[in-house]
Amino acid sequence: MSLADAKTGDDRTRKPRADSLRNREQLLEAAKAAFTTIGAEAPLEEIARRAGLGIGTLYRHFPTRDALLAGVYRREVEQLANSAETLLAERPAGEALRAWLHLLVDYMATKRVIAPALQASPGEGQAAYASSGPAITGAMNRLAQAAIDSGDVRGDVGPDDLLRMLMGLSYGYDRPDWEPSARRLIDILMAGLKPQA
């Protein structure tokens, strides 16, 4: 086999992988939208249709509904956790914290639909739900500490204080009127966290 043949063989093995990753992302995005609008019992055929893929492709990536729910939830947690560093690189620390809190509200709106099904699912669902806390708390602590260190947030507030405030923010997140209220509370929270002149 020549070097050219080996390269062609390598390219052939990479393309299905890229296609597979793209298909997986399409399925996760379509599932998130379907679960959010229809509920955790959204028909899997509908999710595959929304993704522009066949049901067989869905089952190759996610053999059960629980696996799909866990996949959507893990992706949401990963995106939320990873967004902390991106926001800190793009904005002042206080603005990054505010933006991240709004992303947290988006995450909780999805969680409202998915979490009950995950908690009821033995194995993969419960494991995905149980493992999310450290990633989210770690991102929040990083943002809070950066905002404190920069002077955007008053120095007598610590990451633990912010965590307690967010527990209050999350109260009633399963109610339909929660999201607009939570977004207003973020503005109130950020105003209260500013250093006193």
Coordinates of C-alpha atoms in Angstrom, one line a residue:
M1 CA 0.0 0.0 0.0
S2 CA 1.4 3.4 -1.0
L3 CA 1.4 6.5 1.1
A4 CA -1.3 8.0 -1.2
D5 CA -3.5 4.9 -0.6
A6 CA -3.0 5.1 3.2
K7 CA -4.0 8.8 3.1
T8 CA -7.1 7.9 1.1
G9 CA -7.9 5.1 3.5
D10 CA -7.5 7.5 6.5
D11 CA -9.7 10.1 4.8
R12 CA -12.4 7.5 4.3
T13 CA -12.4 6.5 8.0
R14 CA -12.5 10.2 9.1
K15 CA -15.6 11.2 7.0
P16 CA -18.0 8.8 8.6
R17 CA -16.7 9.9 12.0
A18 CA -17.4 13.6 11.1
D19 CA -20.8 12.7 9.7
S20 CA -21.5 10.6 12.8
L21 CA -20.6 13.5 15.1
R22 CA -22.7 15.9 13.0
N23 CA -25.6 13.5 13.1
R24 CA -25.3 13.1 16.9
E25 CA -25.3 16.9 17.3
Q26 CA -28.4 17.2 15.1
L27 CA -30.2 14.6 17.0
L28 CA -29.3 16.2 20.4
E29 CA -30.4 19.6 19.2
A30 CA -33.7 18.2 17.7
A31 CA -34.3 16.2 20.9
K32 CA -33.8 19.3 23.1
A33 CA -36.3 21.3 21.0
A34 CA -38.8 18.4 21.0
F35 CA -38.5 17.7 24.7
T36 CA -38.8 21.4 25.5
T37 CA -42.0 21.9 23.3
I38 CA -43.6 18.5 23.5
G39 CA -42.2 17.0 26.7
A40 CA -40.0 14.1 27.7
E41 CA -42.3 11.7 26.0
A42 CA -41.8 13.3 22.6
P43 CA -42.0 10.6 19.9
L44 CA -38.6 9.5 18.8
E45 CA -39.7 9.4 15.2
E46 CA -40.5 13.1 15.5
I47 CA -37.1 13.8 16.9
A48 CA -35.4 11.9 14.0
R49 CA -37.6 13.8 11.5
R50 CA -36.7 17.2 13.1
A51 CA -33.0 16.3 12.8
G52 CA -33.5 15.4 9.2
L53 CA -32.3 11.8 9.9
G54 CA -33.9 8.3 9.9
I55 CA -35.0 6.6 13.0
G56 CA -32.3 4.0 12.5
T57 CA -29.7 6.7 12.9
L58 CA -31.3 7.9 16.1
Y59 CA -31.2 4.3 17.5
R60 CA -27.6 3.8 16.5
H61 CA -26.6 6.8 18.6
F62 CA -29.2 6.5 21.3
P63 CA -30.5 2.9 21.7
T64 CA -33.2 4.0 24.3
R65 CA -35.2 7.1 25.2
D66 CA -33.3 7.2 28.5
A67 CA -30.0 7.3 26.6
L68 CA -31.3 10.2 24.5
L69 CA -32.5 12.1 27.5
A70 CA -29.2 11.6 29.3
G71 CA -27.3 12.7 26.1
V72 CA -29.3 15.9 25.9
Y73 CA -28.8 16.6 29.6
R74 CA -25.0 15.9 29.5
R75 CA -24.7 18.2 26.5
E76 CA -26.5 21.0 28.2
V77 CA -24.4 20.7 31.3
E78 CA -21.2 20.6 29.2
Q79 CA -22.2 23.6 27.2
L80 CA -23.1 25.6 30.4
A81 CA -19.8 24.6 32.2
N82 CA -17.6 25.3 29.1
S83 CA -19.3 28.7 28.5
A84 CA -17.7 30.2 31.7
E85 CA -14.2 30.3 30.2
T86 CA -15.5 31.6 26.8
L87 CA -17.5 34.4 28.5
L88 CA -14.5 35.4 30.7
A89 CA -12.3 35.6 27.6
E90 CA -14.8 37.8 25.8
R91 CA -16.1 40.2 28.5
P92 CA -15.3 41.8 31.8
A93 CA -15.9 39.4 34.7
G94 CA -19.1 41.0 36.0
E95 CA -20.7 41.0 32.5
A96 CA -19.5 37.4 32.0
L97 CA -21.2 36.4 35.3
R98 CA -24.4 38.1 34.3
A99 CA -24.4 36.4 30.8
W100 CA -23.7 33.1 32.4
L101 CA -26.6 33.5 34.8
H102 CA -28.9 34.0 31.8
L103 CA -27.4 30.8 30.3
L104 CA -28.2 29.1 33.6
V105 CA -31.8 30.1 33.2
D106 CA -31.9 28.6 29.7
Y107 CA -30.3 25.4 31.1
M108 CA -32.9 25.2 33.9
A109 CA -35.8 25.6 31.4
T110 CA -34.5 22.5 29.6
K111 CA -33.8 20.7 32.9
R112 CA -37.4 21.4 34.0
V113 CA -38.6 19.0 31.3
I114 CA -35.8 16.4 31.3
A115 CA -34.9 16.1 35.0
P116 CA -38.0 14.2 36.2
A117 CA -37.5 11.6 33.4
L118 CA -33.8 11.3 34.3
Q119 CA -34.5 10.8 38.0
A120 CA -37.0 8.1 37.2
S121 CA -34.6 6.3 34.9
P122 CA -32.4 3.8 36.6
G123 CA -28.8 3.7 35.6
E124 CA -27.7 6.2 32.8
G125 CA -30.3 8.8 33.5
Q126 CA -29.7 9.0 37.2
A127 CA -26.0 9.0 36.7
A128 CA -26.2 11.9 34.3
Y129 CA -28.3 13.9 36.6
A130 CA -26.2 13.1 39.7
S131 CA -22.9 14.1 38.0
S132 CA -24.0 17.5 36.8
G133 CA -23.6 19.4 40.0
P134 CA -19.8 19.7 40.2
A135 CA -19.4 20.9 36.6
I136 CA -22.0 23.7 37.0
T137 CA -20.9 24.7 40.5
G138 CA -17.2 24.8 39.3
A139 CA -18.1 27.1 36.4
M140 CA -20.1 29.4 38.7
N141 CA -17.4 29.5 41.3
R142 CA -14.8 30.4 38.6
L143 CA -17.0 33.3 37.3
A144 CA -17.9 34.5 40.8
Q145 CA -14.2 34.5 41.9
A146 CA -13.2 36.3 38.7
A147 CA -15.9 39.0 39.2
I148 CA -14.8 39.4 42.9
D149 CA -11.1 39.6 42.0
S150 CA -11.8 42.2 39.2
G151 CA -13.8 44.4 41.6
D152 CA -17.0 44.0 39.5
V153 CA -18.5 42.2 42.5
R154 CA -18.1 43.4 46.1
G155 CA -15.4 41.8 48.0
D156 CA -17.5 40.7 51.0
V157 CA -19.4 38.2 48.8
G158 CA -18.0 34.8 48.1
P159 CA -18.9 32.0 45.7
D160 CA -20.8 30.2 48.5
D161 CA -23.0 33.3 49.0
L162 CA -23.7 33.4 45.2
L163 CA -24.6 29.7 45.3
R164 CA -27.2 30.4 48.1
M165 CA -28.7 33.3 46.1
L166 CA -29.0 31.0 43.0
M167 CA -30.9 28.5 45.1
G168 CA -33.5 31.2 45.7
L169 CA -33.4 32.1 42.0
S170 CA -34.1 28.5 41.1
Y171 CA -37.1 28.2 43.4
G172 CA -40.2 27.3 41.4
Y173 CA -38.3 26.6 38.2
D174 CA -40.9 24.0 37.2
R175 CA -43.6 26.7 37.0
P176 CA -44.5 28.2 33.6
D177 CA -44.0 31.8 34.9
W178 CA -40.6 31.2 36.4
E179 CA -38.3 32.2 33.5
P180 CA -39.3 35.9 33.2
S181 CA -39.2 36.3 37.0
A182 CA -35.7 34.6 37.1
R183 CA -34.4 37.0 34.5
R184 CA -35.6 40.0 36.4
L185 CA -34.0 38.6 39.6
I186 CA -30.7 38.3 37.8
D187 CA -30.7 42.1 37.2
I188 CA -31.6 42.7 40.9
L189 CA -28.9 40.3 42.0
M190 CA -26.2 41.9 39.9
A191 CA -27.2 45.4 41.0
G192 CA -26.9 44.2 44.6
L193 CA -23.5 42.6 44.0
K194 CA -21.9 45.8 42.7
P195 CA -19.3 47.3 45.0
Q196 CA -20.6 50.2 47.1
A197 CA -19.1 53.5 46.2

